[in-house]
Coordinates of C-alpha atoms in Angstrom, one line a residue:
M1 CA 45.6 231.7 78.7
G2 CA 46.6 234.3 76.2
A3 CA 47.1 233.7 72.5
F4 CA 50.9 233.6 72.8
A5 CA 51.1 230.9 75.4
E6 CA 48.3 228.9 73.7
W7 CA 49.8 229.0 70.2
Q8 CA 53.5 228.9 71.0
P9 CA 53.5 225.1 71.0
E10 CA 51.6 225.0 67.6
Y11 CA 54.3 227.0 66.0
A12 CA 57.1 225.2 67.8
A13 CA 55.8 221.9 66.5
R14 CA 56.6 223.3 63.0
G15 CA 60.1 224.5 64.0
I16 CA 59.1 228.1 64.4
S17 CA 60.1 230.0 67.5
T18 CA 57.8 232.8 68.7
F19 CA 57.9 235.6 71.4
P20 CA 55.3 237.7 73.2
V21 CA 54.4 241.1 71.6
V22 CA 52.7 244.1 73.1
V23 CA 50.1 245.6 70.7
D24 CA 47.9 248.5 71.7
D25 CA 46.6 251.8 70.3
K26 CA 50.0 253.5 70.6
L27 CA 52.6 250.9 69.8
K28 CA 53.5 247.4 68.6
K29 CA 56.7 246.1 70.1
P30 CA 58.2 242.8 71.4
A31 CA 57.9 242.3 75.1
V32 CA 61.4 240.8 75.5
K33 CA 64.9 241.7 74.5
G34 CA 67.0 239.8 71.9
Y35 CA 63.8 238.7 70.1
L36 CA 65.5 238.3 66.7
K37 CA 67.7 235.5 68.1
I38 CA 65.2 233.6 70.2
G39 CA 65.2 229.8 69.5
L40 CA 62.7 227.1 70.4
P41 CA 64.0 226.4 74.0
T42 CA 63.8 230.1 75.0
S43 CA 60.4 230.4 73.2
S44 CA 59.0 227.6 75.3
Q45 CA 60.3 229.2 78.5
L46 CA 58.7 232.5 77.5
A47 CA 55.3 230.8 77.1
L48 CA 55.5 230.0 80.8
K49 CA 56.7 233.5 81.8
F50 CA 54.1 235.4 79.7
P51 CA 50.9 233.3 79.9
A52 CA 48.6 236.3 79.4
H53 CA 50.0 238.0 76.4
E54 CA 47.6 238.1 73.5
A55 CA 50.0 238.8 70.6
L56 CA 53.0 236.8 69.3
G57 CA 55.9 237.7 67.0
I58 CA 58.2 235.7 64.7
A59 CA 61.7 236.7 63.7
C60 CA 61.6 236.3 59.9
R61 CA 65.2 235.5 59.0
R62 CA 65.8 233.2 61.9
N63 CA 62.7 231.1 61.1
K64 CA 63.3 231.2 57.4
L65 CA 60.2 233.2 56.5
T66 CA 59.6 236.1 54.1
I67 CA 56.4 238.0 54.5
L68 CA 54.8 240.0 51.7
D69 CA 53.2 242.7 53.9
V70 CA 50.4 244.5 52.1
D71 CA 49.7 247.7 54.1
T72 CA 46.2 248.3 52.8
T73 CA 42.7 246.7 52.9
D74 CA 42.5 246.8 49.1
E75 CA 42.5 243.2 48.0
R76 CA 43.7 244.2 44.5
E77 CA 47.1 245.0 46.0
L78 CA 47.3 241.6 47.5
A79 CA 46.3 240.0 44.2
D80 CA 49.0 242.1 42.4
G81 CA 51.6 241.0 44.9
L82 CA 50.7 237.3 44.5
T83 CA 50.9 237.7 40.7
K84 CA 54.4 239.3 41.0
H85 CA 55.8 237.1 43.7
G86 CA 54.0 233.8 43.2
P87 CA 51.1 232.1 45.0
T88 CA 51.3 230.9 48.5
P89 CA 48.9 228.7 50.5
F90 CA 49.2 230.8 53.7
I91 CA 47.6 234.2 53.8
V92 CA 46.8 236.3 56.9
R93 CA 44.6 239.3 57.5
S94 CA 45.8 241.6 60.3
G95 CA 43.6 243.2 63.0
S96 CA 43.5 246.4 60.9
G97 CA 42.4 244.5 57.8
H98 CA 45.7 244.5 56.0
F99 CA 47.3 241.3 54.5
Q100 CA 50.3 239.1 54.9
A101 CA 51.4 236.5 52.3
W102 CA 53.9 234.0 53.8
Y103 CA 56.8 232.5 51.9
R104 CA 59.9 230.4 52.5
N105 CA 62.9 232.7 53.0
G106 CA 65.3 232.7 50.1
G107 CA 67.7 235.3 51.3
E108 CA 65.4 238.3 51.0
G109 CA 66.2 241.2 53.4
R110 CA 63.9 243.7 54.8
R111 CA 62.6 245.9 52.0
I112 CA 60.3 248.8 53.0
R113 CA 58.4 250.0 50.0
P114 CA 60.7 248.6 47.3
D115 CA 58.2 250.2 44.9
P116 CA 57.6 253.7 46.4
E117 CA 54.2 253.8 44.6
R118 CA 52.8 250.7 46.2
P119 CA 51.9 250.1 49.9
V120 CA 53.8 246.8 50.0
D121 CA 56.8 245.7 52.1
I122 CA 59.0 242.6 51.8
L123 CA 59.9 241.3 55.3
G124 CA 62.7 238.8 55.1
D125 CA 64.3 240.2 58.2
G126 CA 63.0 241.9 61.4
Y127 CA 59.8 240.4 62.8
V128 CA 56.2 240.0 62.0
V129 CA 53.1 239.8 64.3
A130 CA 51.6 236.4 63.7
P131 CA 48.0 234.9 63.9
P132 CA 46.0 234.6 66.0
S133 CA 47.3 237.6 67.8
I134 CA 44.8 240.1 69.2
G135 CA 45.7 243.8 68.5
A136 CA 44.0 247.1 69.3
R137 CA 41.9 246.8 66.1
G138 CA 41.1 243.1 66.1
R139 CA 42.5 239.6 65.7
Y140 CA 45.1 238.5 63.2
A141 CA 43.4 235.6 61.3
I142 CA 44.4 233.0 58.8
I143 CA 42.1 233.6 55.8
Q144 CA 43.7 231.0 53.5
G145 CA 45.4 227.8 54.4
S146 CA 46.2 226.3 57.8
M147 CA 49.1 225.8 60.2
D148 CA 50.1 222.6 58.3
D149 CA 50.9 224.7 55.2
L150 CA 53.8 226.3 57.1
D151 CA 55.8 223.1 56.3
R152 CA 55.5 223.6 52.6
L153 CA 55.7 227.3 51.9
P154 CA 57.0 228.2 48.4
A155 CA 59.9 230.6 47.8
M156 CA 59.1 234.1 46.8
I157 CA 59.8 235.0 43.1
G158 CA 60.3 238.3 41.3
T159 CA 62.5 239.9 43.9
R160 CA 65.5 240.3 41.6
F161 CA 63.6 241.0 38.4
F162 CA 64.8 243.7 36.0
P163 CA 61.9 245.1 34.0
Q164 CA 62.2 245.8 30.3
P165 CA 62.7 249.4 29.2
A166 CA 59.6 251.7 29.6
T167 CA 57.8 252.7 26.4
S168 CA 56.7 256.1 27.8
S169 CA 57.6 258.5 30.6
K170 CA 54.3 257.5 32.4
D171 CA 55.5 253.9 32.9
K172 CA 57.0 252.9 36.2
P173 CA 60.8 253.5 36.4
N174 CA 62.9 250.7 34.9
I175 CA 66.5 249.5 35.3
V176 CA 68.2 248.7 32.0
N177 CA 71.4 246.7 31.8
Q178 CA 74.1 248.1 29.6
P179 CA 76.4 245.2 28.7
D180 CA 78.5 247.2 26.3
K181 CA 79.6 249.6 29.1
P182 CA 82.6 248.3 31.1
I183 CA 81.9 247.8 34.9
H184 CA 84.8 248.5 37.3
R185 CA 84.2 246.7 40.6
V186 CA 84.8 248.5 43.8
S187 CA 86.9 246.4 46.1
G188 CA 85.4 245.9 49.6
M189 CA 81.8 246.7 48.7
R190 CA 80.3 243.5 49.9
D191 CA 77.6 242.5 52.4
G192 CA 78.6 244.2 55.7
D193 CA 80.7 246.9 54.1
G194 CA 78.2 249.7 54.3
R195 CA 76.8 249.2 50.8
N196 CA 73.3 250.7 51.6
N197 CA 74.8 253.9 53.0
S198 CA 77.3 254.2 50.2
L199 CA 74.7 253.7 47.5
F200 CA 72.3 256.3 49.2
T201 CA 75.2 258.8 49.4
R202 CA 76.0 258.3 45.7
A203 CA 72.3 258.6 44.8
M204 CA 72.0 261.9 46.6
R205 CA 75.0 263.2 44.7
Q206 CA 73.9 262.0 41.4
A207 CA 70.4 263.4 41.9
R208 CA 71.9 266.9 41.5
L209 CA 72.7 266.0 37.9
A210 CA 69.7 263.8 36.9
T211 CA 66.9 265.5 35.0
T212 CA 64.4 262.7 35.4
K213 CA 63.7 260.0 38.0
E214 CA 64.4 257.4 35.3
E215 CA 67.8 258.9 34.5
L216 CA 68.7 258.8 38.2
I217 CA 67.7 255.2 38.5
Q218 CA 70.1 254.3 35.6
M219 CA 72.9 256.3 37.3
V220 CA 72.3 254.6 40.7
H221 CA 72.1 251.2 39.0
H222 CA 75.5 251.7 37.3
A223 CA 77.0 252.7 40.7
N224 CA 75.5 249.6 42.3
M225 CA 77.0 247.4 39.6
Q226 CA 80.4 248.6 40.5
F227 CA 80.1 247.0 44.0
A228 CA 81.9 243.7 44.4
E229 CA 78.5 242.4 45.5
P230 CA 75.7 244.6 44.1
L231 CA 72.6 245.1 46.1
P232 CA 69.3 243.7 44.9
N233 CA 67.5 245.7 42.2
E234 CA 64.6 246.5 44.5
E235 CA 67.1 248.4 46.7
V236 CA 68.3 250.4 43.7
L237 CA 64.7 251.5 43.0
S238 CA 64.0 252.3 46.7
V239 CA 67.2 254.3 47.1
S240 CA 66.6 256.2 43.8
G241 CA 63.1 257.0 44.8
S242 CA 64.2 258.4 48.1
A243 CA 66.9 260.5 46.5
W244 CA 64.5 261.8 43.9
K245 CA 62.0 262.9 46.6
Y246 CA 64.8 264.8 48.4
K247 CA 65.7 266.5 45.1
Q248 CA 62.0 267.5 44.6
A249 CA 61.9 268.9 48.1
G250 CA 65.1 270.8 47.7
R251 CA 66.8 268.8 50.4
L252 CA 69.8 267.2 48.6
M253 CA 73.0 266.9 50.6
V254 CA 75.8 269.1 49.2
T255 CA 79.5 269.0 49.7
G256 CA 80.4 271.2 52.7
G257 CA 76.8 271.3 53.9
E258 CA 75.4 269.9 57.2
A259 CA 76.2 266.3 57.8
T260 CA 73.3 263.8 57.4
A261 CA 72.8 260.4 59.0
V262 CA 70.5 257.9 57.3
I263 CA 68.3 255.9 59.7
F264 CA 66.0 253.3 58.3
Q265 CA 62.7 252.0 59.9
S266 CA 64.3 248.6 60.2
D267 CA 67.1 250.2 62.4
I268 CA 64.5 251.5 64.8
D269 CA 62.7 248.2 64.8
H270 CA 65.9 246.5 65.8
L271 CA 66.8 249.1 68.5
W272 CA 63.5 250.2 69.9
D273 CA 64.4 249.1 73.4
R274 CA 67.9 250.7 73.3
P275 CA 67.5 254.5 73.0
N276 CA 71.2 255.1 73.9
A277 CA 72.3 252.8 71.2
V278 CA 70.1 254.7 68.7
S279 CA 71.7 258.0 69.7
L280 CA 75.2 256.5 69.4
L281 CA 74.4 255.0 66.0
I282 CA 73.2 258.4 64.7
R283 CA 76.4 260.0 66.0
L284 CA 78.6 257.4 64.4
R285 CA 76.8 257.6 61.0
L286 CA 77.1 261.4 61.1
A287 CA 80.8 261.2 61.8
H288 CA 81.9 258.1 59.9
G289 CA 79.2 257.2 57.3
H290 CA 81.4 258.5 54.6
R291 CA 84.0 255.8 55.3
N292 CA 81.7 253.2 53.6
G293 CA 82.6 250.5 56.1
G294 CA 86.1 251.8 56.9
E295 CA 87.6 251.3 60.4
F296 CA 87.8 254.1 63.0
A297 CA 88.6 254.5 66.7
L298 CA 85.7 254.5 69.1
S299 CA 87.2 256.0 72.2
S300 CA 85.4 257.0 75.4
A301 CA 85.6 260.6 74.3
Y302 CA 82.2 259.9 72.7
A303 CA 80.7 259.4 76.1
E304 CA 81.6 262.9 77.2
S305 CA 80.5 264.5 74.0
M306 CA 77.1 262.7 74.3
D307 CA 76.7 263.4 78.0
M308 CA 76.8 259.7 78.8
S309 CA 78.5 257.9 81.6
I310 CA 81.3 255.5 80.6
P311 CA 79.2 252.4 81.6
T312 CA 76.2 253.7 79.6
F313 CA 78.4 254.5 76.6
R314 CA 80.0 251.0 76.7
A315 CA 76.5 249.4 77.0
A316 CA 75.3 251.3 73.9
R317 CA 78.4 250.3 72.0
D318 CA 78.0 246.6 72.9
D319 CA 74.3 246.8 71.9
L320 CA 75.3 248.0 68.5
A321 CA 77.8 245.2 68.1
D322 CA 75.4 242.5 69.4
R323 CA 72.7 243.6 66.9
F324 CA 75.1 243.8 64.0
F325 CA 75.2 247.6 63.5
I326 CA 79.0 247.8 64.1
K327 CA 81.8 245.3 64.2
I328 CA 84.5 245.6 66.8
V329 CA 87.7 244.9 64.9
H330 CA 90.0 245.5 67.8
P331 CA 88.7 245.6 71.4
G332 CA 91.4 248.0 72.7
G333 CA 92.0 248.4 76.4
K334 CA 95.7 247.6 76.5
G335 CA 96.7 251.1 77.4
K336 CA 95.8 254.8 77.3
N337 CA 96.4 255.0 73.6
D338 CA 94.7 251.7 72.6
P339 CA 91.0 252.6 71.9
P340 CA 88.6 250.1 70.4
I341 CA 88.6 250.0 66.6
V342 CA 85.2 249.5 64.9
K343 CA 83.5 249.8 61.6
L344 CA 79.9 250.4 60.6
L345 CA 78.0 247.5 59.0

């Protein structure tokens, strides 16, 4: 019996659904579709269907988990992370010697390198490979705590913290609130309205004017505070850091230049088994990312332009809707001039 089938009941007893994962020298991916939505009944059935799989995954948000993923063997990074985000009784070492600190999910999303200078991710969405999975480089092992600690995980702290102003240019970038400056909210900029893409686009434009990274962070922070529902501060730092790197590399987007689509690692993680959906998502972001969540027609003309059959195109469209990349506002289909109306999420 493989690690997945053996340990699926252990996690299920604690209300956590798992699924089989393939881990080898070249890749790490779920062995089933729809893995982010798998519940306990389906998880139990999968344990019978995949008795030999040696790795198991857990969908973070569905199972109310947030993982501090320390992508290095340096224990000092783990210690720094625990200092910033609080202690937890459950810590894992991956097969490659990296670390995971597990917390109870408090609404954290998937933040890849929220601090660009540290090899640490916050995984409140997507999935994580769980112990005692066996990968190409070794076994995932619990190095602190036990399975019983999963019932009493603490919430992560420090994910919305605004540092105080830096005392020198060598300090890490900080975000400074400016209460005396009026903030005009942008209607419609809430969760699901394309805030990430909108903020990144603004950051790329403002990077042309900023003379330092710290100045750019302040500009992006002010733009974020105009949203009806501002993004977490870690996202401001991440977006600003990315835009500043583009500026340093001379790759800033300019008006009238070649269109650019932003694709995040979490997008690929969610669509790894749907390459046609990835292609369609890139095309839609190229053509409609500037709408910031605005609606547009998604006619079958896209299929011809992408050299897809109509059934393949519709399957890709439905995959994007099922996995919350687009929202179908109007299904269409009531005549030749009644195309589906959608918006990017």
